[in-house]
Tab-separated table of C-alpha atoms in Angstrom:
chain	number	residue	atom	x	y	z
A	1	MET	CA	-5.856	-64.540	150.741
A	2	LEU	CA	-3.050	-66.092	148.732
A	3	LEU	CA	0.291	-64.348	148.613
A	4	ILE	CA	1.474	-65.030	145.078
A	5	SER	CA	5.070	-64.616	144.029
A	6	CYS	CA	5.135	-62.924	140.628
A	7	PRO	CA	8.387	-63.714	138.780
A	8	ASN	CA	8.725	-60.030	137.865
A	9	CYS	CA	7.333	-58.135	140.833
A	10	GLY	CA	7.794	-60.313	143.908
A	11	SER	CA	5.134	-61.342	146.424
A	12	ARG	CA	1.793	-59.667	145.960
A	13	ASP	CA	-1.757	-60.109	147.138
A	14	GLU	CA	-4.017	-62.470	145.249
A	15	THR	CA	-6.353	-59.563	144.383
A	16	GLU	CA	-3.718	-58.188	142.001
A	17	PHE	CA	-3.923	-61.344	139.882
A	18	HIS	CA	-6.335	-62.956	137.468
A	19	TYR	CA	-6.763	-66.683	137.292
A	20	GLY	CA	-6.251	-68.204	133.858
A	21	GLY	CA	-7.382	-71.772	134.392
A	22	GLN	CA	-5.526	-74.991	133.793
A	23	ALA	CA	-2.094	-74.670	132.198
A	24	HIS	CA	-0.651	-76.845	129.451
A	25	VAL	CA	-3.874	-77.353	127.483
A	26	PRO	CA	-2.589	-77.626	123.901
A	27	TYR	CA	-4.525	-76.074	121.037
A	28	PRO	CA	-5.637	-78.877	118.697
A	29	GLU	CA	-3.310	-79.355	115.756
A	30	ASN	CA	-6.175	-79.651	113.293
A	31	PRO	CA	-9.173	-77.946	114.867
A	32	ALA	CA	-11.239	-78.373	111.709
A	33	GLU	CA	-11.005	-82.144	111.996
A	34	LEU	CA	-12.435	-82.332	115.496
A	35	ASP	CA	-16.013	-83.410	115.994
A	36	ASP	CA	-18.295	-81.450	118.281
A	37	ARG	CA	-17.545	-83.548	121.307
A	38	GLN	CA	-13.760	-83.240	120.946
A	39	TRP	CA	-14.044	-79.489	120.362
A	40	ALA	CA	-16.250	-79.090	123.417
A	41	GLU	CA	-13.796	-81.100	125.455
A	42	PHE	CA	-10.950	-78.840	124.336
A	43	LEU	CA	-12.932	-75.714	125.131
A	44	PHE	CA	-14.746	-76.533	128.330
A	45	TYR	CA	-13.453	-79.697	129.989
A	46	ARG	CA	-10.698	-79.232	132.533
A	47	ASP	CA	-9.114	-81.397	135.174
A	48	ASN	CA	-10.434	-81.177	138.695
A	49	THR	CA	-7.291	-82.304	140.407
A	50	ARG	CA	-6.990	-82.968	144.104
A	51	GLY	CA	-3.410	-82.066	144.931
A	52	ALA	CA	-0.770	-80.341	142.804
A	53	PHE	CA	-2.399	-78.504	139.885
A	54	ALA	CA	-0.642	-76.495	137.167
A	55	GLU	CA	-2.531	-73.287	136.375
A	56	ARG	CA	-2.043	-69.981	134.605
A	57	TRP	CA	-2.083	-66.620	136.362
A	58	LEU	CA	-1.927	-63.042	135.105
A	59	HIS	CA	-0.501	-60.259	137.231
A	60	SER	CA	-3.159	-57.899	135.953
A	61	THR	CA	-2.546	-54.840	138.122
A	62	GLY	CA	1.212	-55.282	138.129
A	63	CYS	CA	3.473	-56.228	135.258
A	64	ARG	CA	0.583	-57.622	133.152
A	65	GLN	CA	2.564	-60.772	132.372
A	66	TRP	CA	1.278	-64.332	132.395
A	67	PHE	CA	3.032	-67.071	134.297
A	68	ASN	CA	2.397	-70.647	135.372
A	69	MET	CA	1.991	-71.789	138.914
A	70	LEU	CA	1.918	-75.204	140.541
A	71	ARG	CA	-0.530	-75.032	143.416
A	72	ASP	CA	-1.882	-77.656	145.758
A	73	THR	CA	-5.660	-77.497	145.537
A	74	VAL	CA	-6.062	-78.941	149.029
A	75	THR	CA	-3.541	-76.978	151.064
A	76	TYR	CA	-3.230	-73.974	148.705
A	77	GLU	CA	0.520	-74.375	148.965
A	78	ILE	CA	2.264	-72.795	145.984
A	79	GLN	CA	4.931	-75.285	144.951
A	80	ALA	CA	6.445	-73.565	141.920
A	81	VAL	CA	6.181	-70.465	139.766
A	82	TYR	CA	7.567	-70.816	136.249
A	83	PRO	CA	7.341	-68.907	132.949
A	84	MET	CA	4.865	-69.529	130.165
A	85	GLY	CA	6.121	-71.937	127.543
A	86	THR	CA	8.140	-74.107	129.881
A	87	GLY	CA	7.080	-77.555	130.951
A	88	ARG	CA	5.584	-78.452	134.284
A	89	PRO	CA	8.320	-78.987	136.892
A	90	ASP	CA	8.547	-82.636	137.979
A	91	SER	CA	8.691	-82.242	141.718
A	92	ALA	CA	9.205	-78.893	143.235
A	93	ALA	CA	10.418	-78.612	146.770
A	94	PRO	CA	8.564	-75.865	148.624
A	95	ALA	CA	10.611	-72.722	148.959
A	96	PRO	CA	11.038	-70.978	152.308
A	97	GLU	CA	8.081	-69.120	153.695
A	98	SER	CA	7.762	-65.545	152.546
A	99	GLY	CA	6.671	-63.089	155.172
A	100	THR	CA	4.875	-60.125	153.714
A	101	ALA	CA	4.148	-58.649	150.337
A	102	SER	CA	7.233	-56.894	149.126
A	103	THR	CA	8.376	-54.730	146.293
A	104	ALA	CA	11.480	-56.812	145.727
A	105	PRO	CA	11.421	-59.222	142.815
A	106	ASP	CA	12.343	-62.748	143.795
A	107	SER	CA	14.843	-62.910	140.994
A	108	THR	CA	16.071	-60.868	138.105
A	109	THR	CA	14.263	-62.940	135.513
A	110	THR	CA	12.018	-61.177	133.075
A	111	GLY	CA	9.253	-62.590	130.953
A	112	THR	CA	11.712	-63.678	128.314
A	113	ALA	CA	14.460	-65.003	130.530
A	114	ALA	CA	15.274	-68.420	131.892
A	115	PRO	CA	12.757	-70.454	133.875
A	116	ASP	CA	12.402	-69.621	137.500
A	117	ILE	CA	11.002	-72.478	139.489
A	118	SER	CA	11.975	-71.152	142.874
A	119	GLY	CA	8.388	-70.594	143.859
A	120	THR	CA	7.340	-69.169	147.138
A	121	SER	CA	5.168	-71.294	149.345
A	122	THR	CA	2.410	-69.709	151.257
A	123	GLY	CA	0.250	-70.993	154.007
A	124	PRO	CA	-3.314	-70.090	154.946
A	125	ALA	CA	-4.056	-66.400	154.722
A	126	SER	CA	-4.332	-66.033	158.468
A	127	THR	CA	-0.630	-66.603	158.951
A	128	THR	CA	0.665	-64.606	156.009
A	129	ALA	CA	-1.652	-61.620	155.791
A	130	PRO	CA	0.580	-58.623	155.204
A	131	GLU	CA	0.591	-55.951	157.826
A	132	GLY	CA	-1.969	-53.312	156.997
A	133	ALA	CA	-3.827	-55.450	154.474
A	134	THR	CA	-7.447	-54.506	154.488
A	135	LYS	CA	-8.701	-56.525	151.573
B	1	MET	CA	2.022	-42.376	116.403
B	2	ALA	CA	2.022	-38.966	117.990
B	3	GLU	CA	-0.827	-37.435	116.028
B	4	THR	CA	-2.410	-35.785	119.050
B	5	ALA	CA	0.832	-33.989	119.707
B	6	ALA	CA	0.804	-32.392	116.269
B	7	LEU	CA	-2.471	-30.517	116.802
B	8	ASP	CA	-2.062	-26.817	116.276
B	9	GLY	CA	-3.964	-24.356	118.387
B	10	ILE	CA	-4.291	-26.682	121.357
B	11	ASN	CA	-2.838	-23.958	123.529
B	12	GLY	CA	-6.077	-22.019	123.243
B	13	LEU	CA	-7.890	-24.884	124.947
B	14	GLN	CA	-5.709	-24.882	128.027
B	15	ASP	CA	-7.869	-22.361	129.836
B	16	ILE	CA	-11.063	-24.386	129.629
B	17	ARG	CA	-9.718	-27.829	130.401
B	18	ARG	CA	-10.514	-29.445	133.737
B	19	SER	CA	-8.326	-31.916	135.567
B	20	PRO	CA	-9.867	-35.256	136.632
B	21	ALA	CA	-9.916	-34.269	140.326
B	22	SER	CA	-10.578	-30.554	139.886
B	23	HIS	CA	-13.933	-30.901	141.647
B	24	LEU	CA	-12.015	-31.979	144.779
B	25	ALA	CA	-9.597	-29.033	144.794
B	26	THR	CA	-11.236	-27.204	147.692
B	27	ALA	CA	-11.826	-30.443	149.603
B	28	MET	CA	-8.168	-31.367	149.230
B	29	GLU	CA	-7.096	-27.972	150.455
B	30	ALA	CA	-9.440	-28.187	153.433
B	31	GLY	CA	-8.538	-31.799	154.189
B	32	SER	CA	-4.784	-31.339	154.116
B	33	VAL	CA	-3.053	-31.046	157.468
B	34	GLU	CA	0.108	-28.983	157.171
B	35	GLY	CA	3.194	-31.098	157.848
B	36	THR	CA	1.162	-34.219	158.596
B	37	ALA	CA	-0.676	-35.198	155.441
B	38	ILE	CA	-0.964	-32.947	152.426
B	39	LEU	CA	-2.866	-34.006	149.323
B	40	GLU	CA	-2.591	-32.130	146.056
B	41	GLU	CA	-3.357	-32.879	142.465
B	42	SER	CA	-0.592	-32.285	139.991
B	43	PRO	CA	-2.414	-32.774	136.697
B	44	PHE	CA	-1.671	-32.368	133.003
B	45	GLN	CA	1.856	-33.743	133.067
B	46	THR	CA	3.194	-35.268	129.904
B	47	MET	CA	3.010	-39.054	129.980
B	48	VAL	CA	4.118	-41.373	127.246
B	49	GLY	CA	3.411	-45.081	127.076
B	50	LEU	CA	6.485	-46.838	125.848
B	51	ARG	CA	6.669	-50.453	124.754
B	52	VAL	CA	10.061	-51.615	123.608
B	53	ASP	CA	12.433	-54.467	124.359
B	54	PRO	CA	15.048	-52.756	126.569
B	55	HIS	CA	17.747	-55.219	125.472
B	56	SER	CA	17.343	-54.448	121.773
B	57	GLU	CA	19.026	-51.840	119.627
B	58	GLU	CA	15.873	-49.703	119.442
B	59	GLY	CA	15.583	-50.012	123.220
B	60	ALA	CA	19.038	-48.499	123.577
B	61	ARG	CA	18.122	-45.629	121.233
B	62	VAL	CA	14.944	-44.877	123.195
B	63	ALA	CA	16.863	-45.101	126.474
B	64	ASP	CA	19.243	-42.429	125.202
B	65	VAL	CA	16.335	-40.036	124.637
B	66	VAL	CA	14.820	-40.369	128.120
B	67	GLY	CA	18.052	-40.927	130.023
B	68	GLY	CA	17.867	-44.631	130.759
B	69	LEU	CA	15.168	-47.278	131.117
B	70	PRO	CA	14.549	-49.056	134.431
B	71	ALA	CA	15.727	-52.654	134.386
B	72	ARG	CA	13.316	-54.243	136.828
B	73	CYS	CA	10.242	-53.759	138.967
B	74	SER	CA	10.323	-50.761	141.332
B	75	GLU	CA	13.200	-49.056	139.523
B	76	VAL	CA	12.770	-45.576	138.070
B	77	GLY	CA	14.883	-44.470	135.130
B	78	GLY	CA	15.221	-41.172	133.328
B	79	ALA	CA	17.095	-37.960	133.943
B	80	ASP	CA	16.609	-34.189	133.874
B	81	GLY	CA	13.071	-34.082	135.233
B	82	VAL	CA	11.921	-37.032	133.143
B	83	SER	CA	11.106	-40.193	135.064
B	84	VAL	CA	10.600	-43.557	133.425
B	85	LEU	CA	8.462	-45.909	135.497
B	86	TRP	CA	8.699	-49.657	135.096
B	87	LEU	CA	5.325	-51.201	134.178
B	88	GLY	CA	6.483	-54.533	132.782
B	89	PRO	CA	9.534	-56.199	131.261
B	90	CYS	CA	8.922	-54.377	127.977
B	91	GLU	CA	6.542	-51.630	129.079
B	92	PHE	CA	7.337	-48.247	130.593
B	93	LEU	CA	5.638	-44.970	131.422
B	94	VAL	CA	7.599	-41.802	130.739
B	95	VAL	CA	6.524	-38.908	132.970
B	96	ALA	CA	7.730	-35.399	132.200
B	97	PRO	CA	6.633	-31.839	132.990
B	98	GLU	CA	3.771	-30.392	130.992
B	99	GLU	CA	6.087	-28.231	128.864
B	100	ALA	CA	7.727	-31.343	127.429
B	101	HIS	CA	4.572	-32.091	125.450
B	102	ASP	CA	4.980	-31.505	121.743
B	103	SER	CA	1.882	-29.309	121.571
B	104	LEU	CA	3.524	-26.877	124.002
B	105	GLY	CA	6.835	-26.649	122.201
B	106	GLY	CA	8.468	-29.706	123.728
B	107	THR	CA	10.027	-32.529	121.783
B	108	LEU	CA	9.629	-35.555	124.054
B	109	ILE	CA	7.022	-37.561	122.161
B	110	GLY	CA	8.371	-36.719	118.740
B	111	SER	CA	11.924	-37.604	119.641
B	112	LEU	CA	10.826	-40.862	121.252
B	113	ALA	CA	8.858	-41.795	118.148
B	114	ALA	CA	11.817	-40.863	115.978
B	115	ALA	CA	14.174	-42.940	118.132
B	116	LEU	CA	11.931	-45.974	117.856
B	117	GLY	CA	11.503	-45.510	114.112
B	118	GLY	CA	9.894	-48.455	112.385
B	119	ASP	CA	11.215	-51.035	114.818
B	120	PRO	CA	8.951	-53.169	117.007
B	121	GLY	CA	7.485	-51.137	119.832
B	122	GLN	CA	5.084	-48.367	120.665
B	123	VAL	CA	5.223	-44.705	121.610
B	124	VAL	CA	1.797	-43.415	122.631
B	125	ASP	CA	0.792	-40.075	124.116
B	126	LEU	CA	-0.986	-41.036	127.366
B	127	SER	CA	-0.983	-37.610	128.999
B	128	ALA	CA	-4.751	-37.715	129.489
B	129	ASN	CA	-4.818	-41.310	130.724
B	130	ARG	CA	-3.817	-40.751	134.315
B	131	THR	CA	-3.735	-37.912	136.780
B	132	ILE	CA	-1.247	-37.480	139.585
B	133	PHE	CA	-1.949	-37.078	143.296
B	134	GLU	CA	0.894	-35.880	145.450
B	135	LEU	CA	0.674	-37.037	149.041
B	136	SER	CA	3.265	-35.844	151.528
B	137	GLY	CA	3.794	-35.336	155.220
B	138	THR	CA	4.805	-37.333	158.252
B	139	ARG	CA	1.593	-39.408	158.094
B	140	ALA	CA	1.612	-39.980	154.336
B	141	ARG	CA	2.777	-43.561	154.730
B	142	ALA	CA	0.158	-44.249	157.392
B	143	VAL	CA	-2.541	-42.962	155.017
B	144	LEU	CA	-1.401	-45.268	152.227
B	145	GLU	CA	-1.041	-48.267	154.521
B	146	LYS	CA	-4.772	-48.200	155.141
B	147	GLY	CA	-5.352	-49.410	151.611
B	148	CYS	CA	-2.117	-50.868	150.303
B	149	SER	CA	-0.850	-54.285	151.306
B	150	LEU	CA	2.731	-53.749	150.171
B	151	ASP	CA	5.427	-53.174	152.748
B	152	LEU	CA	5.828	-49.397	152.629
B	153	HIS	CA	8.352	-49.220	155.444
B	154	PRO	CA	11.283	-46.963	154.465
B	155	ARG	CA	13.776	-49.823	154.768
B	156	ILE	CA	11.909	-51.686	152.003
B	157	PHE	CA	10.229	-48.982	149.928
B	158	LEU	CA	12.981	-46.520	149.105
B	159	PRO	CA	12.720	-42.999	147.718
B	160	GLY	CA	13.165	-43.001	143.958
B	161	THR	CA	11.263	-46.227	143.385
B	162	ALA	CA	7.809	-46.904	141.988
B	163	VAL	CA	5.531	-49.925	141.964
B	164	ASN	CA	2.365	-50.967	140.214
B	165	THR	CA	-0.123	-51.878	142.894
B	166	GLU	CA	-3.502	-51.103	144.413
B	167	VAL	CA	-4.379	-48.416	146.932
B	168	GLY	CA	-7.919	-48.477	148.266
B	169	ASN	CA	-8.631	-51.225	145.693
B	170	ILE	CA	-7.758	-48.809	142.871
B	171	PRO	CA	-5.020	-50.033	140.529
B	172	LEU	CA	-2.381	-47.353	140.261
B	173	ILE	CA	1.321	-46.639	140.129
B	174	LEU	CA	2.756	-45.618	143.478
B	175	GLU	CA	5.994	-43.674	143.320
B	176	LYS	CA	8.018	-42.639	146.336
B	177	THR	CA	9.649	-39.329	145.487
B	178	GLY	CA	11.115	-38.489	148.886
B	179	GLU	CA	11.317	-39.734	152.450
B	180	GLU	CA	7.773	-38.583	153.149
B	181	SER	CA	6.322	-37.817	149.751
B	182	PHE	CA	4.530	-40.040	147.294
B	183	ARG	CA	3.031	-39.666	143.847
B	184	LEU	CA	-0.016	-41.737	142.938
B	185	PHE	CA	-0.969	-42.297	139.309
B	186	PRO	CA	-4.588	-43.475	139.118
B	187	ARG	CA	-6.450	-43.568	135.831
B	188	ALA	CA	-8.502	-40.411	135.308
B	189	SER	CA	-11.832	-42.150	135.893
B	190	PHE	CA	-10.688	-43.342	139.325
B	191	ALA	CA	-9.421	-39.910	140.400
B	192	GLY	CA	-12.643	-38.820	142.097
B	193	PHE	CA	-12.993	-42.029	144.086
B	194	LEU	CA	-9.344	-42.206	145.063
B	195	GLY	CA	-9.233	-38.511	146.001
B	196	ARG	CA	-12.197	-38.964	148.330
B	197	TRP	CA	-10.760	-42.209	149.693
B	198	LEU	CA	-7.482	-40.468	150.519
B	199	LEU	CA	-9.260	-37.522	152.122
B	200	ASP	CA	-11.237	-39.939	154.277
B	201	ALA	CA	-8.060	-41.768	155.252
B	202	MET	CA	-6.370	-38.455	156.123
B	203	ARG	CA	-9.229	-37.145	158.227
B	204	GLU	CA	-8.158	-38.659	161.543
B	205	TYR	CA	-4.819	-36.825	161.424
B	206	ALA	CA	-6.558	-33.457	161.574
B	207	SER	CA	-7.687	-34.229	165.110
B	208	PRO	CA	-5.414	-34.257	168.138
B	209	GLU	CA	-3.976	-37.678	168.795
B	210	VAL	CA	-5.781	-39.648	171.474
B	211	PRO	CA	-3.214	-40.918	173.960
C-alpha cells in the first residue's frame, strides 16, 4: 500500500485517496472546433509513462481536496506533492523517508496557499506499512 | 438555509425518533467491559456543516459565534461545549449539545446563518447526518488500532484533537476527547456496521488475559 502525503493532512494510507488520472491535461480552448478524433484523444487518451508521472489525487475520506503528485510508475516512489494549478516540478529530490501514517500535516499550507513540493517518498508497502494497519 | 430548524412542533416527535444505532443499545451495554472498553451511543447532538474561508471577514464573524475555527488538520476549535472539527481548509463541522438546536430553543444554527449573511459560504443543519459513538476505557486505543492505520499513540494523537480517517474501513471523524476516551462520528447509515465492528473488536477484552 502506498503511504501518500496529503498537503493538508499528512501521511495517510492509499485507501483514503481517489486516483484522478494524469495531471496537466488542458481543456481544449475551442472544443466545438475539434473533430471526433481530437475530442476522443482529449477525453480518453492518456500517457502511459514509464518513470516519473504527474497525476491527480483526491483525499476523499480526509480533507476532500485535490492535489498533484509526481510518482515513479516503476518504483512507486513519490517524488513530489504539489497543489492543483501549479506546474509540474522540474526535478524533485526525494524527501526523507516517512515512517508511519501520522496526524501531523507536513506543512502549514492549505489548498489556497503556496506550492509545497516537499513530497514524501515512500518505498514498497512491506517496509512502510503502519503499525496496526489491517487493510 | 436553516429551514429545518424553523419547524414548529418538532418537539412532539422527539419521543418516537430512533437513533441510528438504537437497535444495538442492549448489545453495547452487554459488550462493554467496565473500565476496559465501554461503548455508548450519544445520538441526536446538534451538528452544523460550515463552509467558509477562515481567513475572510465572514470567517471571522462565524468564528466569533462558535468560539474560534480550527486552523489546520487535527485541531478542534470552539468553546463552551461547542466543538468545531476541521474537515478541510474551508470546511468545518460544528458539534454542540442537543439543546443548542434551534427547534429546541437554541440559537446556534440561526446565529451562524446570520453571521455568514449573504457572503460566500454555507451553514447547513447536519444533525441527522452522523451519529456519535463514545468509546472509552484503558483498551479503547487497542480497539481502534485494529481498524485504523493512523498512529494513535498518546504522544502523537493528543486529547482535544480530531482527524478525518477510516476505522474498520468506515470513513468517519475520530476525536480524542480525553486520555482514554474517543468520539467516533460515522454517517448514520454506517452506524450499525461500525457498532457491530467495534463490539467484535472489544470482545476479547471481556475475557481474562492469556499470559
